[in-house]
Amino acid sequence: MEKKKLQSPSVTVADVARHANVSKSTAARVLGGYGVTSEKVRERVQASAKALKYRANELARSMTTGKSKTIGVVVGDIENSFFGIAVRSITDVANASGFNVILTNSDENFDVEREAVNVLVGKQVDGLIIAPASRYETAHLENLKTLNCAMVLFDREVPSLEVDTVVSDDYESALKATEQFIKAGHRRLAFVTETIESGIDENGELLIPTSSVGRRIEGFLSACRAGGIPQEDSIIVLNADPERGLSASISKALDQTARPTAILASDSHVALKIFKQAKQRNIDMPSELSLIAFHNADWTEVTNPTITVIDQPVAEMGRWCAQQLIKRIEGVTEPPLRHVMKMKMIDRQSVETAK
């Protein structure tokens, strides 16, 4: 009977030190990334670690350095390609700097997000990148500040929270897209989003928890007012019936007698649902329905017609977040930054002059 091979024991810092002919404390400094050693010694230790296939004991290292070399990321919907691109960029920057990434999905639900943050803090991550589900429910984020946990907000901001944040020029881009519809002669316009409003403020305005969507709605409505579009013809379509999904809300908008002739979609995921429902109803696009979507998803280039989009620099936003977070983890103490990135319109075939 063939004997099973026993696994070799884990390679230790002492093994690497003997192989590199240095002291254990010197090997520990090199492998732990702290202290001072010469370039020649560092290269020799690293070469020995590679030859022996040494893997760091992360728990021991975190106890020694106070750092886990881990970043937590909380996004709204990992199925949305927007977040997928961002996470890839974040991971690339983190890995290049020696950090691992733990990814969690909030499903745009505040309670789920709060629990995810608690779990990540419990795992002693060095910092967090968060796309907050709500700009109104912020106690868990405020708590992170009291814990001195480094944090950067991605794509959404919380005005009451003074932390590093990267956003896009959502208001201006929505304004310009809506103006394009109006210049093309459209008078019945809709903005469609999966976001669910949190109520009405004292001025009768919708309370939109996702700040990026809120700014886009503001830009849409501002352009409608400036263009003389009657209030009843500037429709905001929310995911008002979450149990049935956004499709029910889109159906209601497309099935009304005076349906919109132009729609601005809050993201490409929403735009695809609109595109499918228009096709199901034999609504010709763009002669009967014009469409512009936020985010340049791959599918928007291969449909008939191809879809005009507002292209966000998603990868660049992800990189900025990771770079800024790592700076904070490493001790940079400059005032919090609000970094705004410009979007650009990519004109394709889905916008046409109103009949």
GROMACS .gro file of C-alpha atoms in nm:
model
  355
    1MET     CA    1   0.000   0.000   0.000
    2GLU     CA    2   0.139   0.338  -0.105
    3LYS     CA    3   0.232   0.563   0.182
    4LYS     CA    4   0.082   0.909   0.188
    5LYS     CA    5   0.336   1.189   0.173
    6LEU     CA    6   0.340   1.399   0.484
    7GLN     CA    7   0.309   1.773   0.433
    8SER     CA    8   0.623   1.964   0.517
    9PRO     CA    9   0.591   2.196   0.815
   10SER     CA   10   0.532   2.566   0.750
   11VAL     CA   11   0.839   2.771   0.674
   12THR     CA   12   0.918   3.005   0.963
   13VAL     CA   13   1.101   3.334   0.993
   14ALA     CA   14   1.386   3.141   1.157
   15ASP     CA   15   1.411   2.915   0.847
   16VAL     CA   16   1.434   3.219   0.620
   17ALA     CA   17   1.695   3.377   0.850
   18ARG     CA   18   1.916   3.064   0.838
   19HIS     CA   19   1.882   3.039   0.460
   20ALA     CA   20   1.974   3.408   0.415
   21ASN     CA   21   2.250   3.388   0.680
   22VAL     CA   22   2.107   3.675   0.886
   23SER     CA   23   1.968   3.703   1.238
   24LYS     CA   24   1.606   3.615   1.306
   25SER     CA   25   1.533   3.978   1.409
   26THR     CA   26   1.674   4.107   1.078
   27ALA     CA   27   1.463   3.859   0.878
   28ALA     CA   28   1.157   3.959   1.080
   29ARG     CA   29   1.211   4.328   1.001
   30VAL     CA   30   1.239   4.261   0.629
   31LEU     CA   31   0.944   4.022   0.613
   32GLY     CA   32   0.730   4.241   0.838
   33GLY     CA   33   0.807   4.559   0.647
   34TYR     CA   34   0.924   4.758   0.948
   35GLY     CA   35   1.255   4.885   1.079
   36VAL     CA   36   1.571   4.960   0.879
   37THR     CA   37   1.797   4.720   0.686
   38SER     CA   38   2.037   4.762   0.397
   39GLU     CA   39   1.914   4.707   0.043
   40LYS     CA   40   2.157   4.415   0.000
   41VAL     CA   41   2.030   4.236   0.311
   42ARG     CA   42   1.666   4.304   0.221
   43GLU     CA   43   1.714   4.152  -0.124
   44ARG     CA   44   1.887   3.845   0.024
   45VAL     CA   45   1.608   3.785   0.275
   46GLN     CA   46   1.337   3.832   0.013
   47ALA     CA   47   1.515   3.589  -0.221
   48SER     CA   48   1.535   3.329   0.056
   49ALA     CA   49   1.168   3.378   0.143
   50LYS     CA   50   1.076   3.321  -0.222
   51ALA     CA   51   1.299   3.015  -0.252
   52LEU     CA   52   1.151   2.860   0.061
   53LYS     CA   53   0.794   2.963  -0.035
   54TYR     CA   54   0.755   3.148   0.293
   55ARG     CA   55   0.407   3.273   0.381
   56ALA     CA   56   0.366   3.535   0.652
   57ASN     CA   57   0.168   3.455   0.961
   58GLU     CA   58  -0.078   3.744   0.929
   59LEU     CA   59  -0.205   3.715   1.285
   60ALA     CA   60   0.145   3.727   1.429
   61ARG     CA   61   0.242   4.015   1.203
   62SER     CA   62  -0.065   4.218   1.296
   63MET     CA   63   0.014   4.167   1.667
   64THR     CA   64   0.370   4.287   1.607
   65THR     CA   65   0.300   4.585   1.379
   66GLY     CA   66  -0.057   4.674   1.474
   67LYS     CA   67  -0.151   4.637   1.105
   68SER     CA   68  -0.341   4.356   0.934
   69LYS     CA   69  -0.245   4.471   0.581
   70THR     CA   70  -0.611   4.425   0.492
   71ILE     CA   71  -0.865   4.668   0.346
   72GLY     CA   72  -1.240   4.622   0.369
   73VAL     CA   73  -1.464   4.728   0.078
   74VAL     CA   74  -1.842   4.769   0.101
   75VAL     CA   75  -2.029   4.823  -0.228
   76GLY     CA   76  -2.398   4.849  -0.312
   77ASP     CA   77  -2.444   4.580  -0.577
   78ILE     CA   78  -2.158   4.360  -0.696
   79GLU     CA   79  -2.372   4.243  -0.991
   80ASN     CA   80  -2.357   4.597  -1.128
   81SER     CA   81  -2.053   4.624  -1.357
   82PHE     CA   82  -1.991   4.975  -1.221
   83PHE     CA   83  -1.889   4.832  -0.886
   84GLY     CA   84  -1.704   4.542  -1.045
   85ILE     CA   85  -1.473   4.779  -1.232
   86ALA     CA   86  -1.417   4.986  -0.918
   87VAL     CA   87  -1.333   4.683  -0.704
   88ARG     CA   88  -1.084   4.560  -0.964
   89SER     CA   89  -0.899   4.893  -0.952
   90ILE     CA   90  -0.908   4.904  -0.573
   91THR     CA   91  -0.770   4.551  -0.554
   92ASP     CA   92  -0.490   4.622  -0.803
   93VAL     CA   93  -0.369   4.923  -0.605
   94ALA     CA   94  -0.405   4.743  -0.272
   95ASN     CA   95  -0.218   4.433  -0.386
   96ALA     CA   96   0.063   4.640  -0.534
   97SER     CA   97   0.105   4.801  -0.191
   98GLY     CA   98   0.099   4.469  -0.005
   99PHE     CA   99  -0.264   4.482   0.110
  100ASN     CA  100  -0.536   4.220   0.077
  101VAL     CA  101  -0.901   4.313   0.014
  102ILE     CA  102  -1.213   4.175   0.179
  103LEU     CA  103  -1.523   4.255  -0.031
  104THR     CA  104  -1.878   4.276   0.102
  105ASN     CA  105  -2.208   4.361  -0.066
  106SER     CA  106  -2.470   4.580   0.105
  107ASP     CA  107  -2.747   4.526  -0.152
  108GLU     CA  108  -2.808   4.902  -0.104
  109ASN     CA  109  -2.953   4.819   0.238
  110PHE     CA  110  -2.846   5.029   0.536
  111ASP     CA  111  -2.888   4.748   0.792
  112VAL     CA  112  -2.682   4.508   0.581
  113GLU     CA  113  -2.416   4.775   0.532
  114ARG     CA  114  -2.395   4.844   0.906
  115GLU     CA  115  -2.350   4.474   0.981
  116ALA     CA  116  -2.083   4.442   0.709
  117VAL     CA  117  -1.891   4.734   0.859
  118ASN     CA  118  -1.910   4.575   1.206
  119VAL     CA  119  -1.781   4.243   1.071
  120LEU     CA  120  -1.492   4.408   0.888
  121VAL     CA  121  -1.395   4.611   1.194
  122GLY     CA  122  -1.407   4.287   1.394
  123LYS     CA  123  -1.161   4.137   1.148
  124GLN     CA  124  -0.930   4.431   1.227
  125VAL     CA  125  -0.902   4.569   0.875
  126ASP     CA  126  -0.668   4.867   0.852
  127GLY     CA  127  -0.922   5.078   0.666
  128LEU     CA  128  -1.250   5.078   0.477
  129ILE     CA  129  -1.374   5.193   0.137
  130ILE     CA  130  -1.751   5.234   0.144
  131ALA     CA  131  -2.021   5.328  -0.108
  132PRO     CA  132  -2.276   5.433   0.156
  133ALA     CA  133  -2.633   5.321   0.095
  134SER     CA  134  -2.773   5.626   0.276
  135ARG     CA  135  -2.654   5.979   0.337
  136TYR     CA  136  -2.902   6.003   0.625
  137GLU     CA  137  -2.822   5.687   0.824
  138THR     CA  138  -2.461   5.752   0.929
  139ALA     CA  139  -2.416   5.651   1.294
  140HIS     CA  140  -2.206   5.346   1.205
  141LEU     CA  141  -1.977   5.563   0.993
  142GLU     CA  142  -1.945   5.824   1.267
  143ASN     CA  143  -1.849   5.539   1.498
  144LEU     CA  144  -1.562   5.445   1.265
  145LYS     CA  145  -1.416   5.792   1.318
  146THR     CA  146  -1.423   5.747   1.697
  147LEU     CA  147  -1.237   5.416   1.646
  148ASN     CA  148  -0.974   5.599   1.436
  149CYS     CA  149  -1.041   5.355   1.150
  150ALA     CA  150  -0.927   5.501   0.817
  151MET     CA  151  -1.218   5.544   0.576
  152VAL     CA  152  -1.279   5.668   0.221
  153LEU     CA  153  -1.623   5.708   0.063
  154PHE     CA  154  -1.667   5.593  -0.296
  155ASP     CA  155  -1.911   5.754  -0.545
  156ARG     CA  156  -2.147   5.873  -0.269
  157GLU     CA  157  -2.088   6.137  -0.006
  158VAL     CA  158  -2.222   6.203   0.341
  159PRO     CA  159  -2.216   6.581   0.394
  160SER     CA  160  -2.213   6.550   0.773
  161LEU     CA  161  -1.907   6.322   0.764
  162GLU     CA  162  -1.568   6.486   0.716
  163VAL     CA  163  -1.375   6.206   0.544
  164ASP     CA  164  -1.201   6.156   0.211
  165THR     CA  165  -1.458   6.116  -0.066
  166VAL     CA  166  -1.446   6.066  -0.442
  167VAL     CA  167  -1.753   6.151  -0.649
  168SER     CA  168  -1.844   6.240  -1.008
  169ASP     CA  169  -2.000   6.563  -1.137
  170ASP     CA  170  -2.345   6.402  -1.117
  171TYR     CA  171  -2.554   6.720  -1.111
  172GLU     CA  172  -2.378   6.881  -1.407
  173SER     CA  173  -2.382   6.563  -1.617
  174ALA     CA  174  -2.754   6.500  -1.557
  175LEU     CA  175  -2.825   6.864  -1.638
  176LYS     CA  176  -2.641   6.843  -1.972
  177ALA     CA  177  -2.804   6.512  -2.068
  178THR     CA  178  -3.151   6.650  -1.997
  179GLU     CA  179  -3.070   6.967  -2.192
  180GLN     CA  180  -2.976   6.744  -2.486
  181PHE     CA  181  -3.323   6.586  -2.476
  182ILE     CA  182  -3.492   6.927  -2.459
  183LYS     CA  183  -3.284   7.064  -2.749
  184ALA     CA  184  -3.398   6.761  -2.949
  185GLY     CA  185  -3.759   6.872  -2.893
  186HIS     CA  186  -3.860   6.629  -2.616
  187ARG     CA  187  -4.124   6.761  -2.374
  188ARG     CA  188  -4.220   6.447  -2.179
  189LEU     CA  189  -3.913   6.332  -1.988
  190ALA     CA  190  -3.842   6.075  -1.719
  191PHE     CA  191  -3.557   5.996  -1.482
  192VAL     CA  192  -3.557   5.629  -1.379
  193THR     CA  193  -3.373   5.478  -1.081
  194GLU     CA  194  -3.388   5.172  -0.858
  195THR     CA  195  -3.338   5.394  -0.554
  196ILE     CA  196  -3.629   5.417  -0.308
  197GLU     CA  197  -3.695   5.760  -0.156
  198SER     CA  198  -3.679   5.806   0.221
  199GLY     CA  199  -3.967   6.054   0.245
  200ILE     CA  200  -4.035   6.418   0.167
  201ASP     CA  201  -3.860   6.719   0.320
  202GLU     CA  202  -4.027   7.041   0.443
  203ASN     CA  203  -4.008   7.187   0.091
  204GLY     CA  204  -4.188   6.892  -0.064
  205GLU     CA  205  -3.868   6.757  -0.220
  206LEU     CA  206  -3.789   6.385  -0.233
  207LEU     CA  207  -3.534   6.259   0.019
  208ILE     CA  208  -3.307   6.037  -0.191
  209PRO     CA  209  -3.073   5.831   0.030
  210THR     CA  210  -2.809   5.769  -0.237
  211SER     CA  211  -2.630   6.101  -0.280
  212SER     CA  212  -2.515   6.040  -0.639
  213VAL     CA  213  -2.872   5.961  -0.751
  214GLY     CA  214  -3.002   6.259  -0.557
  215ARG     CA  215  -2.765   6.495  -0.738
  216ARG     CA  216  -2.864   6.346  -1.073
  217ILE     CA  217  -3.232   6.398  -1.000
  218GLU     CA  218  -3.157   6.758  -0.902
  219GLY     CA  219  -2.974   6.815  -1.231
  220PHE     CA  220  -3.258   6.654  -1.428
  221LEU     CA  221  -3.526   6.866  -1.261
  222SER     CA  222  -3.321   7.185  -1.287
  223ALA     CA  223  -3.285   7.139  -1.663
  224CYS     CA  224  -3.658   7.064  -1.694
  225ARG     CA  225  -3.750   7.383  -1.508
  226ALA     CA  226  -3.508   7.592  -1.712
  227GLY     CA  227  -3.645   7.437  -2.033
  228GLY     CA  228  -4.005   7.515  -1.945
  229ILE     CA  229  -4.110   7.151  -1.906
  230PRO     CA  230  -4.433   7.130  -1.701
  231GLN     CA  231  -4.391   6.956  -1.366
  232GLU     CA  232  -4.628   6.675  -1.463
  233ASP     CA  233  -4.414   6.602  -1.770
  234SER     CA  234  -4.084   6.570  -1.579
  235ILE     CA  235  -4.139   6.230  -1.420
  236ILE     CA  236  -3.924   6.067  -1.152
  237VAL     CA  237  -3.964   5.688  -1.166
  238LEU     CA  238  -3.845   5.520  -0.844
  239ASN     CA  239  -3.842   5.155  -0.748
  240ALA     CA  240  -4.163   5.227  -0.561
  241ASP     CA  241  -4.262   4.860  -0.542
  242PRO     CA  242  -3.940   4.679  -0.438
  243GLU     CA  243  -4.123   4.344  -0.396
  244ARG     CA  244  -4.217   4.345  -0.765
  245GLY     CA  245  -3.892   4.511  -0.872
  246LEU     CA  246  -3.820   4.814  -1.085
  247SER     CA  247  -3.974   4.646  -1.389
  248ALA     CA  248  -4.324   4.719  -1.254
  249SER     CA  249  -4.246   5.090  -1.224
  250ILE     CA  250  -4.098   5.099  -1.575
  251SER     CA  251  -4.404   4.918  -1.712
  252LYS     CA  252  -4.635   5.175  -1.557
  253ALA     CA  253  -4.435   5.461  -1.713
  254LEU     CA  254  -4.422   5.304  -2.060
  255ASP     CA  255  -4.786   5.193  -2.063
  256GLN     CA  256  -4.941   5.532  -1.991
  257THR     CA  257  -5.107   5.713  -2.281
  258ALA     CA  258  -4.875   6.013  -2.261
  259ARG     CA  259  -4.563   5.810  -2.199
  260PRO     CA  260  -4.219   5.971  -2.184
  261THR     CA  261  -4.045   6.020  -2.518
  262ALA     CA  262  -3.702   6.046  -2.353
  263ILE     CA  263  -3.559   5.872  -2.046
  264LEU     CA  264  -3.244   5.936  -1.844
  265ALA     CA  265  -3.143   5.616  -1.663
  266SER     CA  266  -2.954   5.646  -1.335
  267ASP     CA  267  -2.721   5.359  -1.433
  268SER     CA  268  -2.667   5.100  -1.705
  269HIS     CA  269  -2.842   4.826  -1.505
  270VAL     CA  270  -3.161   5.034  -1.506
  271ALA     CA  271  -3.110   5.129  -1.872
  272LEU     CA  272  -3.098   4.763  -1.975
  273LYS     CA  273  -3.437   4.700  -1.808
  274ILE     CA  274  -3.583   4.999  -1.993
  275PHE     CA  275  -3.434   4.878  -2.322
  276LYS     CA  276  -3.582   4.529  -2.278
  277GLN     CA  277  -3.929   4.657  -2.187
  278ALA     CA  278  -3.933   4.897  -2.481
  279LYS     CA  279  -3.847   4.608  -2.715
  280GLN     CA  280  -4.120   4.391  -2.561
  281ARG     CA  281  -4.374   4.666  -2.636
  282ASN     CA  282  -4.241   4.727  -2.988
  283ILE     CA  283  -4.157   5.083  -2.892
  284ASP     CA  284  -3.906   5.186  -3.153
  285MET     CA  285  -3.586   5.332  -3.019
  286PRO     CA  286  -3.491   5.608  -3.081
  287SER     CA  287  -3.780   5.730  -3.303
  288GLU     CA  288  -4.040   5.674  -3.028
  289LEU     CA  289  -3.816   5.667  -2.721
  290SER     CA  290  -3.476   5.826  -2.667
  291LEU     CA  291  -3.250   5.693  -2.393
  292ILE     CA  292  -2.933   5.810  -2.216
  293ALA     CA  293  -2.769   5.604  -1.940
  294PHE     CA  294  -2.510   5.675  -1.676
  295HIS     CA  295  -2.209   5.437  -1.702
  296ASN     CA  296  -2.056   5.303  -2.021
  297ALA     CA  297  -2.134   4.933  -1.976
  298ASP     CA  298  -2.016   4.692  -2.246
  299TRP     CA  299  -2.369   4.603  -2.359
  300THR     CA  300  -2.446   4.965  -2.454
  301GLU     CA  301  -2.209   4.938  -2.752
  302VAL     CA  302  -2.362   4.628  -2.911
  303THR     CA  303  -2.738   4.689  -2.902
  304ASN     CA  304  -2.949   4.821  -3.188
  305PRO     CA  305  -2.949   5.111  -3.146
  306THR     CA  306  -2.629   5.160  -2.951
  307ILE     CA  307  -2.689   5.360  -2.633
  308THR     CA  308  -2.572   5.715  -2.565
  309VAL     CA  309  -2.402   5.712  -2.225
  310ILE     CA  310  -2.252   5.939  -1.962
  311ASP     CA  311  -1.916   5.774  -1.906
  312GLN     CA  312  -1.788   5.775  -1.549
  313PRO     CA  313  -1.415   5.734  -1.481
  314VAL     CA  314  -1.493   5.437  -1.257
  315ALA     CA  315  -1.149   5.275  -1.264
  316GLU     CA  316  -0.981   5.606  -1.183
  317MET     CA  317  -1.225   5.661  -0.895
  318GLY     CA  318  -1.141   5.319  -0.754
  319ARG     CA  319  -0.768   5.382  -0.781
  320TRP     CA  320  -0.798   5.719  -0.609
  321CYS     CA  321  -0.992   5.563  -0.321
  322ALA     CA  322  -0.733   5.291  -0.263
  323GLN     CA  323  -0.437   5.527  -0.291
  324GLN     CA  324  -0.593   5.777  -0.051
  325LEU     CA  325  -0.689   5.509   0.200
  326ILE     CA  326  -0.339   5.363   0.202
  327LYS     CA  327  -0.196   5.712   0.262
  328ARG     CA  328  -0.423   5.746   0.564
  329ILE     CA  329  -0.327   5.402   0.694
  330GLU     CA  330   0.038   5.499   0.661
  331GLY     CA  331  -0.018   5.810   0.870
  332VAL     CA  332  -0.092   6.100   0.632
  333THR     CA  333  -0.291   6.358   0.831
  334GLU     CA  334  -0.388   6.625   0.574
  335PRO     CA  335  -0.747   6.761   0.589
  336PRO     CA  336  -1.015   6.537   0.430
  337LEU     CA  337  -1.038   6.568   0.052
  338ARG     CA  338  -1.350   6.581  -0.166
  339HIS     CA  339  -1.230   6.476  -0.511
  340VAL     CA  340  -1.472   6.539  -0.800
  341MET     CA  341  -1.409   6.359  -1.130
  342LYS     CA  342  -1.560   6.476  -1.457
  343MET     CA  343  -1.780   6.252  -1.668
  344LYS     CA  344  -1.811   6.272  -2.046
  345MET     CA  345  -2.097   6.214  -2.285
  346ILE     CA  346  -2.049   5.945  -2.548
  347ASP     CA  347  -2.304   6.012  -2.824
  348ARG     CA  348  -2.433   5.704  -3.003
  349GLN     CA  349  -2.767   5.621  -3.167
  350SER     CA  350  -3.031   5.624  -2.891
  351VAL     CA  351  -3.123   5.995  -2.900
  352GLU     CA  352  -3.332   6.137  -3.183
  353THR     CA  353  -3.534   6.453  -3.248
  354ALA     CA  354  -3.886   6.423  -3.106
  355LYS     CA  355  -4.161   6.366  -3.360
   0.00000   0.00000   0.00000
